[in-house]
Amino acid sequence: MDEQKKNKSIKCDVAQCRHNLVSEHYCTLDCISVGTHEEDPTVPECTDCNSFVVRSSCCG
Ligand code: SF4
């Protein structure tokens, strides 16, 4: 498996994502896609990282 390099521009604490460098709390992608599941987002909780991919080792 390739060694993951952190993207210093994208901090992230989502350890369940396969793109997360958990030890340093950074994303390893060059670019991510962020979206929303709300019609009129007003708080951070309304937004989503659409580049999230669950770790295969996480849940069987
Ligand atoms: S893809 Fe999104 S959720 Fe996954 S580590 Fe990067 S920023 Fe975090």
Short mmCIF file of C-alpha atoms and ligand atoms in Angstrom, two decimals:
data_model
loop_
_atom_site.label_atom_id
_atom_site.label_comp_id
_atom_site.label_asym_id
_atom_site.label_seq_id
_atom_site.Cartn_x
_atom_site.Cartn_y
_atom_site.Cartn_z
CA MET A 1 0.00 0.00 0.00
CA ASP A 2 1.29 3.44 -0.88
CA GLU A 3 2.37 5.64 1.99
CA GLN A 4 -0.17 8.39 2.55
CA LYS A 5 1.05 11.97 2.52
CA LYS A 6 -0.91 14.60 4.34
CA ASN A 7 -2.35 17.59 2.54
CA LYS A 8 -1.43 20.47 4.84
CA SER A 9 -4.37 22.45 3.48
CA ILE A 10 -7.00 19.92 4.58
CA LYS A 11 -7.26 19.14 8.29
CA CYS A 12 -9.69 16.36 9.11
CA ASP A 13 -10.54 14.25 12.16
CA VAL A 14 -12.66 11.62 10.43
CA ALA A 15 -10.64 8.55 11.36
CA GLN A 16 -13.13 6.20 9.71
CA CYS A 17 -12.27 7.60 6.28
CA ARG A 18 -9.65 5.70 4.33
CA HIS A 19 -8.18 9.00 3.10
CA ASN A 20 -7.45 10.21 6.65
CA LEU A 21 -3.93 10.27 8.06
CA VAL A 22 -5.18 9.46 11.53
CA SER A 23 -1.89 10.02 13.35
CA GLU A 24 -1.76 13.64 12.16
CA HIS A 25 -5.44 14.47 11.63
CA TYR A 26 -5.09 15.46 7.99
CA CYS A 27 -6.61 14.39 4.71
CA THR A 28 -4.27 12.80 2.19
CA LEU A 29 -6.14 13.70 -0.99
CA ASP A 30 -4.95 16.51 -3.27
CA CYS A 31 -8.49 17.79 -3.53
CA ILE A 32 -11.81 17.00 -1.85
CA SER A 33 -15.40 17.65 -2.76
CA VAL A 34 -17.65 19.25 -0.14
CA GLY A 35 -21.40 19.41 -0.45
CA THR A 36 -24.53 19.74 1.60
CA HIS A 37 -27.60 17.64 2.34
CA GLU A 38 -29.67 20.70 3.22
CA GLU A 39 -31.62 23.08 1.00
CA ASP A 40 -30.44 26.11 2.99
CA PRO A 41 -27.30 25.25 5.01
CA THR A 42 -26.68 27.46 8.07
CA VAL A 43 -24.21 25.60 10.28
CA PRO A 44 -21.16 23.34 9.72
CA GLU A 45 -23.26 20.27 10.46
CA CYS A 46 -25.19 20.92 7.27
CA THR A 47 -22.13 20.20 5.13
CA ASP A 48 -20.58 16.91 4.05
CA CYS A 49 -17.30 15.70 2.68
CA ASN A 50 -18.36 13.91 -0.47
CA SER A 51 -14.88 12.43 -0.89
CA PHE A 52 -15.35 10.26 2.22
CA VAL A 53 -14.76 6.54 1.71
CA VAL A 54 -15.13 4.20 4.67
CA ARG A 55 -12.08 2.14 5.62
CA SER A 56 -12.54 -1.43 4.50
CA SER A 57 -10.80 -2.65 7.64
CA CYS A 58 -13.18 -0.69 9.84
CA CYS A 59 -16.35 -2.69 9.78
CA GLY A 60 -15.66 -6.00 8.21
S1 SF4 B 1 -11.83 12.59 2.14
FE1 SF4 B 1 -12.99 13.99 3.47
S2 SF4 B 1 -13.55 12.79 5.27
FE2 SF4 B 1 -11.91 11.70 4.20
S3 SF4 B 1 -10.03 12.37 5.20
FE3 SF4 B 1 -10.35 13.69 3.41
S4 SF4 B 1 -11.48 15.48 4.20
FE4 SF4 B 1 -11.63 13.84 5.73
#
